[in-house]
Coordinates of N, CA, C and O and ligand atoms in Angstrom, one line a residue:
M1 N 101.7 100.2 129.7 CA 101.4 100.0 128.2 C 99.9 100.1 128.0 O 99.1 99.5 128.8
K2 N 99.5 100.8 127.0 CA 98.1 101.0 126.7 C 97.7 100.4 125.4 O 98.3 100.6 124.4
Y3 N 96.6 99.5 125.4 CA 96.1 99.0 124.2 C 94.9 99.7 123.8 O 94.1 100.2 124.6
T4 N 94.6 99.8 122.5 CA 93.4 100.4 122.0 C 92.2 99.5 122.3 O 92.4 98.3 122.5
Q5 N 91.0 100.1 122.2 CA 89.8 99.3 122.4 C 89.7 98.1 121.4 O 89.2 97.1 121.7
K6 N 90.2 98.4 120.2 CA 90.1 97.4 119.1 C 91.0 96.2 119.5 O 90.7 95.0 119.2
V7 N 92.2 96.5 120.0 CA 93.1 95.4 120.4 C 92.5 94.6 121.5 O 92.5 93.3 121.4
I8 N 91.9 95.3 122.4 CA 91.3 94.6 123.6 C 90.1 93.7 123.1 O 89.9 92.6 123.5
D9 N 89.3 94.3 122.1 CA 88.2 93.5 121.6 C 88.7 92.2 120.9 O 88.1 91.2 121.1
H10 N 89.7 92.4 120.0 CA 90.2 91.2 119.3 C 90.9 90.2 120.2 O 90.9 89.0 119.9
F11 N 91.5 90.7 121.3 CA 92.1 89.8 122.3 C 91.0 89.0 123.0 O 91.1 87.8 123.2
R12 N 89.9 89.7 123.4 CA 88.9 89.1 124.2 C 88.0 88.2 123.3 O 87.4 87.2 123.8
N13 N 87.7 88.6 122.1 CA 86.8 87.9 121.2 C 87.5 87.6 119.9 O 87.2 88.2 118.9
P14 N 88.5 86.7 119.9 CA 89.3 86.5 118.7 C 88.4 86.0 117.5 O 87.6 85.1 117.8
R15 N 88.6 86.5 116.3 CA 87.9 86.0 115.2 C 88.7 84.9 114.5 O 89.9 85.1 114.4
N16 N 88.0 83.9 114.0 CA 88.7 82.9 113.2 C 89.7 82.1 114.0 O 90.7 81.7 113.4
Q17 N 89.5 82.0 115.3 CA 90.4 81.2 116.1 C 90.1 79.7 116.0 O 89.0 79.3 116.0
G18 N 91.1 78.9 115.9 CA 91.0 77.4 115.8 C 91.8 76.9 114.7 O 92.7 77.5 114.2
K19 N 91.4 75.6 114.3 CA 92.2 74.9 113.3 C 91.3 74.7 112.0 O 90.1 74.7 112.2
I20 N 91.9 74.4 110.9 CA 91.2 73.9 109.7 C 91.7 72.5 109.5 O 92.9 72.3 109.3
N21 N 90.8 71.6 109.6 CA 91.2 70.2 109.3 C 91.3 70.1 107.7 O 90.6 70.8 107.0
N22 N 92.3 69.4 107.3 CA 92.6 69.3 105.9 C 93.0 70.7 105.3 O 92.5 71.0 104.1
A23 N 93.7 71.5 106.0 CA 94.1 72.8 105.5 C 95.1 72.6 104.3 O 95.8 71.5 104.2
D24 N 95.1 73.5 103.4 CA 96.0 73.5 102.3 C 97.4 73.9 102.6 O 98.4 73.6 101.9
A25 N 97.5 74.7 103.7 CA 98.8 75.1 104.2 C 98.7 75.4 105.7 O 97.7 75.9 106.1
V26 N 99.8 75.1 106.4 CA 99.8 75.4 107.8 C 101.2 75.9 108.1 O 102.2 75.3 107.7
S27 N 101.3 77.1 108.7 CA 102.7 77.6 109.1 C 102.7 77.9 110.5 O 101.7 78.2 111.1
E28 N 103.9 77.8 111.1 CA 104.1 78.1 112.5 C 105.3 78.9 112.6 O 106.4 78.6 112.1
K29 N 105.2 80.0 113.4 CA 106.4 80.8 113.6 C 106.4 81.3 115.1 O 105.3 81.6 115.6
G30 N 107.6 81.4 115.6 CA 107.7 81.9 117.0 C 108.8 82.9 117.1 O 109.6 83.1 116.2
N31 N 108.7 83.7 118.2 CA 109.7 84.7 118.5 C 110.5 84.2 119.7 O 109.9 84.2 120.8
P32 N 111.7 83.8 119.5 CA 112.4 83.2 120.7 C 112.6 84.2 121.8 O 112.7 83.8 123.0
A33 N 112.6 85.5 121.5 CA 112.9 86.5 122.5 C 111.7 86.6 123.5 O 111.9 86.7 124.7
C34 N 110.5 86.5 123.0 CA 109.3 86.7 123.9 C 108.6 85.3 124.1 O 107.8 85.2 125.1
G35 N 108.9 84.3 123.3 CA 108.3 83.0 123.5 C 106.9 82.9 122.8 O 106.3 81.8 122.9
D36 N 106.4 83.9 122.2 CA 105.1 83.8 121.5 C 105.2 82.9 120.3 O 106.2 83.0 119.5
V37 N 104.1 82.1 120.0 CA 104.1 81.3 118.9 C 102.7 81.5 118.1 O 101.7 81.5 118.8
M38 N 102.8 81.5 116.8 CA 101.6 81.7 116.0 C 101.5 80.5 115.0 O 102.5 80.1 114.5
R39 N 100.3 80.0 114.8 CA 100.1 79.0 113.7 C 98.9 79.5 112.9 O 97.9 79.9 113.4
I40 N 99.1 79.4 111.6 CA 98.0 79.9 110.6 C 97.7 78.7 109.7 O 98.6 78.1 109.1
Y41 N 96.4 78.5 109.5 CA 95.8 77.5 108.6 C 95.1 78.1 107.5 O 94.4 79.1 107.7
L42 N 95.4 77.7 106.3 CA 94.7 78.2 105.1 C 94.0 77.2 104.3 O 94.4 76.1 104.1
K43 N 92.8 77.6 103.8 CA 92.1 76.8 102.8 C 92.0 77.7 101.6 O 91.5 78.8 101.7
I44 N 92.5 77.2 100.5 CA 92.6 78.0 99.3 C 91.5 77.6 98.3 O 91.2 76.4 98.1
G45 N 90.9 78.6 97.7 CA 89.8 78.4 96.8 C 90.1 79.1 95.5 O 91.2 79.7 95.3
E46 N 89.1 79.2 94.6 CA 89.3 79.9 93.4 C 88.1 80.9 93.1 O 87.0 80.6 93.4
N47 N 88.5 82.0 92.5 CA 87.4 83.0 92.1 C 87.9 83.6 90.8 O 89.0 84.2 90.8
D48 N 87.2 83.5 89.8 CA 87.6 84.0 88.5 C 89.0 83.6 88.1 O 89.8 84.5 87.7
D49 N 89.3 82.3 88.3 CA 90.6 81.8 87.9 C 91.7 82.3 88.8 O 92.9 82.1 88.5
K50 N 91.4 83.0 89.9 CA 92.4 83.5 90.8 C 92.3 82.7 92.1 O 91.2 82.4 92.6
K51 N 93.5 82.4 92.6 CA 93.5 81.6 93.9 C 93.2 82.6 95.0 O 93.8 83.7 95.1
I52 N 92.3 82.3 95.9 CA 91.9 83.1 97.0 C 92.0 82.4 98.3 O 91.9 81.2 98.4
I53 N 92.1 83.2 99.4 CA 92.0 82.6 100.7 C 90.5 82.4 101.1 O 89.8 83.3 101.4
E54 N 90.1 81.1 100.9 CA 88.7 80.8 101.2 C 88.4 80.8 102.7 O 87.4 81.3 103.1
D55 N 89.4 80.3 103.4 CA 89.2 80.2 104.9 C 90.6 80.3 105.5 O 91.6 79.9 104.9
I56 N 90.6 80.9 106.7 CA 91.8 81.1 107.4 C 91.5 81.0 108.9 O 90.5 81.6 109.4
K57 N 92.3 80.3 109.6 CA 92.1 80.2 111.1 C 93.5 80.3 111.7 O 94.5 80.1 111.1
F58 N 93.5 80.6 113.0 CA 94.8 80.7 113.7 C 94.7 80.2 115.1 O 93.7 80.1 115.7
E59 N 95.9 79.8 115.6 CA 96.1 79.5 117.0 C 97.3 80.3 117.4 O 98.4 80.1 116.8
T60 N 97.2 81.1 118.4 CA 98.3 81.9 118.9 C 98.5 81.8 120.4 O 97.5 81.9 121.1
F61 N 99.7 81.4 120.7 CA 100.0 81.3 122.1 C 100.9 82.4 122.5 O 102.1 82.4 122.1
G62 N 100.4 83.5 123.1 CA 101.2 84.6 123.3 C 100.5 85.8 123.9 O 99.4 85.6 124.5
C63 N 101.1 86.9 123.7 CA 100.6 88.1 124.4 C 99.3 88.6 123.7 O 98.9 88.2 122.6
A64 N 98.6 89.6 124.4 CA 97.4 90.1 123.9 C 97.5 90.7 122.5 O 96.7 90.5 121.6
A65 N 98.6 91.4 122.2 CA 98.9 92.0 120.9 C 99.0 90.9 119.9 O 98.5 91.1 118.7
A66 N 99.7 89.8 120.2 CA 99.9 88.8 119.2 C 98.6 88.1 118.8 O 98.3 87.9 117.6
I67 N 97.7 88.0 119.8 CA 96.4 87.4 119.5 C 95.5 88.3 118.7 O 94.9 88.0 117.7
A68 N 95.5 89.6 119.1 CA 94.8 90.6 118.4 C 95.3 90.8 116.9 O 94.5 90.9 116.0
V69 N 96.6 90.7 116.7 CA 97.2 90.8 115.4 C 96.7 89.6 114.5 O 96.2 89.8 113.4
T70 N 96.8 88.4 115.0 CA 96.4 87.3 114.2 C 94.9 87.3 113.9 O 94.4 87.0 112.8
S71 N 94.1 87.7 114.9 CA 92.7 87.8 114.7 C 92.3 88.8 113.6 O 91.6 88.4 112.7
I72 N 92.9 90.0 113.7 CA 92.5 91.0 112.7 C 93.0 90.7 111.3 O 92.4 90.9 110.3
L73 N 94.2 90.0 111.3 CA 94.7 89.7 109.9 C 93.9 88.7 109.2 O 93.8 88.7 108.0
T74 N 93.3 87.8 110.0 CA 92.4 86.8 109.3 C 91.3 87.5 108.7 O 90.8 87.1 107.6
E75 N 90.7 88.5 109.4 CA 89.6 89.2 108.8 C 90.0 90.0 107.6 O 89.3 90.2 106.6
M76 N 91.3 90.6 107.6 CA 91.7 91.4 106.5 C 92.0 90.6 105.2 O 91.9 91.2 104.2
V77 N 92.4 89.4 105.4 CA 92.8 88.6 104.1 C 91.8 87.6 103.7 O 91.9 87.1 102.6
K78 N 90.8 87.3 104.5 CA 89.8 86.3 104.1 C 89.1 86.8 102.8 O 88.6 87.9 102.8
G79 N 89.1 85.9 101.8 CA 88.4 86.3 100.5 C 89.4 87.0 99.5 O 89.0 87.2 98.4
R80 N 90.5 87.4 100.0 CA 91.5 88.1 99.1 C 92.3 87.1 98.3 O 92.4 86.0 98.7
T81 N 92.8 87.6 97.2 CA 93.7 86.7 96.4 C 95.0 86.5 97.1 O 95.4 87.3 98.0
L82 N 95.8 85.5 96.8 CA 97.0 85.2 97.4 C 98.0 86.4 97.2 O 98.7 86.7 98.1
E83 N 98.0 87.0 96.0 CA 98.8 88.1 95.7 C 98.5 89.3 96.6 O 99.4 89.9 97.2
E84 N 97.2 89.5 96.8 CA 96.9 90.6 97.7 C 97.3 90.4 99.1 O 97.8 91.3 99.8
A85 N 97.1 89.1 99.6 CA 97.5 88.8 101.0 C 99.0 88.9 101.2 O 99.5 89.2 102.2
L86 N 99.7 88.6 100.1 CA 101.2 88.7 100.2 C 101.7 90.1 100.3 O 102.8 90.4 100.8
Q87 N 100.8 91.0 99.9 CA 101.2 92.5 100.0 C 100.8 93.1 101.4 O 101.2 94.2 101.7
L88 N 100.1 92.3 102.2 CA 99.7 92.9 103.5 C 101.0 93.1 104.3 O 101.8 92.2 104.3
N89 N 101.1 94.3 104.9 CA 102.3 94.5 105.7 C 101.9 94.9 107.1 O 100.7 95.1 107.4
K90 N 102.9 95.0 108.0 CA 102.6 95.2 109.4 C 102.0 96.5 109.7 O 101.2 96.7 110.6
D91 N 102.3 97.5 108.9 CA 101.8 98.9 109.1 C 100.3 98.9 108.9 O 99.5 99.6 109.6
E92 N 99.8 98.1 107.9 CA 98.3 98.1 107.7 C 97.6 97.4 108.9 O 96.5 97.8 109.3
I93 N 98.3 96.4 109.5 CA 97.7 95.7 110.6 C 97.6 96.7 111.8 O 96.6 96.8 112.5
V94 N 98.8 97.3 112.1 CA 98.8 98.3 113.2 C 97.8 99.4 113.0 O 97.1 99.7 114.0
K95 N 97.6 99.9 111.8 CA 96.7 100.9 111.5 C 95.2 100.4 111.8 O 94.4 101.1 112.4
E96 N 95.0 99.2 111.3 CA 93.6 98.6 111.5 C 93.3 98.4 113.0 O 92.2 98.5 113.4
L97 N 94.3 98.2 113.8 CA 94.1 98.0 115.2 C 94.1 99.3 116.0 O 93.9 99.3 117.2
G98 N 94.3 100.4 115.3 CA 94.3 101.7 115.9 C 95.6 102.0 116.6 O 95.6 102.9 117.5
G99 N 96.6 101.2 116.3 CA 97.9 101.4 116.9 C 98.3 100.3 117.9 O 97.4 99.6 118.3
L100 N 99.6 100.2 118.1 CA 100.1 99.2 119.0 C 101.3 99.9 119.8 O 102.0 100.7 119.2
P101 N 101.5 99.6 121.0 CA 102.6 100.1 121.8 C 103.9 99.8 121.0 O 104.0 98.7 120.4
A102 N 104.9 100.6 121.1 CA 106.2 100.4 120.4 C 106.8 99.1 120.6 O 107.2 98.4 119.7
Q103 N 106.7 98.6 121.9 CA 107.4 97.3 122.2 C 106.6 96.1 121.7 O 106.9 95.0 121.9
K104 N 105.4 96.4 121.1 CA 104.5 95.3 120.6 C 104.5 95.3 119.0 O 103.7 94.5 118.5
I105 N 105.2 96.2 118.4 CA 105.2 96.2 116.9 C 105.7 94.9 116.4 O 105.2 94.4 115.3
H106 N 106.6 94.3 117.1 CA 107.2 93.0 116.5 C 106.1 91.9 116.5 O 106.2 91.0 115.7
C107 N 105.0 92.1 117.3 CA 104.0 91.1 117.2 C 103.3 91.1 115.8 O 102.9 90.1 115.3
S108 N 103.2 92.3 115.3 CA 102.5 92.5 114.0 C 103.4 91.9 112.9 O 102.9 91.3 111.9
M109 N 104.7 92.1 113.1 CA 105.7 91.5 112.1 C 105.6 90.0 112.1 O 105.6 89.3 111.0
L110 N 105.5 89.4 113.3 CA 105.4 87.9 113.4 C 104.1 87.4 112.7 O 104.1 86.4 112.0
G111 N 103.0 88.2 112.8 CA 101.8 87.8 112.2 C 101.9 87.8 110.7 O 101.5 86.8 110.0
V112 N 102.5 88.8 110.1 CA 102.7 89.0 108.7 C 103.6 87.8 108.2 O 103.3 87.2 107.2
D113 N 104.7 87.6 108.9 CA 105.6 86.5 108.5 C 105.0 85.2 108.5 O 105.2 84.4 107.6
T114 N 104.1 84.9 109.5 CA 103.5 83.6 109.6 C 102.5 83.4 108.4 O 102.4 82.4 107.8
L115 N 101.7 84.5 108.1 CA 100.8 84.5 107.0 C 101.5 84.2 105.7 O 101.2 83.4 104.9
H116 N 102.6 85.0 105.5 CA 103.3 84.9 104.2 C 103.9 83.5 104.0 O 104.0 83.0 102.9
E117 N 104.4 83.0 105.1 CA 105.0 81.7 105.1 C 104.0 80.6 104.7 O 104.3 79.7 103.8
A118 N 102.8 80.7 105.2 CA 101.7 79.8 104.8 C 101.4 79.9 103.3 O 101.2 78.9 102.6
I119 N 101.3 81.1 102.8 CA 101.0 81.3 101.4 C 102.1 80.7 100.5 O 101.8 80.0 99.5
K120 N 103.3 81.0 100.9 CA 104.5 80.5 100.1 C 104.5 79.0 100.1 O 104.9 78.4 99.1
Q121 N 104.2 78.5 101.3 CA 104.2 77.0 101.4 C 103.2 76.4 100.4 O 103.5 75.5 99.6
Y122 N 102.0 77.0 100.3 CA 101.0 76.6 99.3 C 101.5 76.8 97.9 O 101.4 75.8 97.1
Q123 N 102.1 77.9 97.6 CA 102.5 78.2 96.2 C 103.7 77.2 95.8 O 103.7 76.8 94.7
N124 N 104.5 76.9 96.7 CA 105.6 76.0 96.4 C 105.1 74.6 96.1 O 105.8 73.8 95.4
K125 N 104.0 74.2 96.7 CA 103.5 72.8 96.5 C 102.6 72.7 95.3 O 102.4 71.7 94.8
N126 N 102.1 73.9 94.8 CA 101.1 73.8 93.7 C 101.6 74.5 92.4 O 102.4 75.3 92.5
Ligands
FES1 FE1 106.4 88.9 121.2 FE2 103.8 89.6 121.3 S1 105.4 89.9 122.8 S2 104.8 88.5 119.8

């Protein structure tokens, strides 16, 4: 299995890794088949009357692709509106990483699901 340089970079130097104390939403999702687990923390802010992702952090216990996916997705949605972040899909993440091996595409799916779950959790509460 071959990873792109970008995947390896995000795996070795994950961006926005960690927790947010007093997060506005926290979601956790796992894939029972591979055992990987992702957790995403969101801090929501406002810009021009629109809700935006002011801060986002993650903790991922899993494979290199899962870590790279959560790392890059935090960069992709930070500062974006909740609506924009809800439109992010796995293909954009895979493209941004320069590709993922076929058996690792589900890692990008898990990342998107975990992000969307956190946003919906926030929307349901507010
Ligand atoms: Fe399952 Fe990476 S191998 S999320």
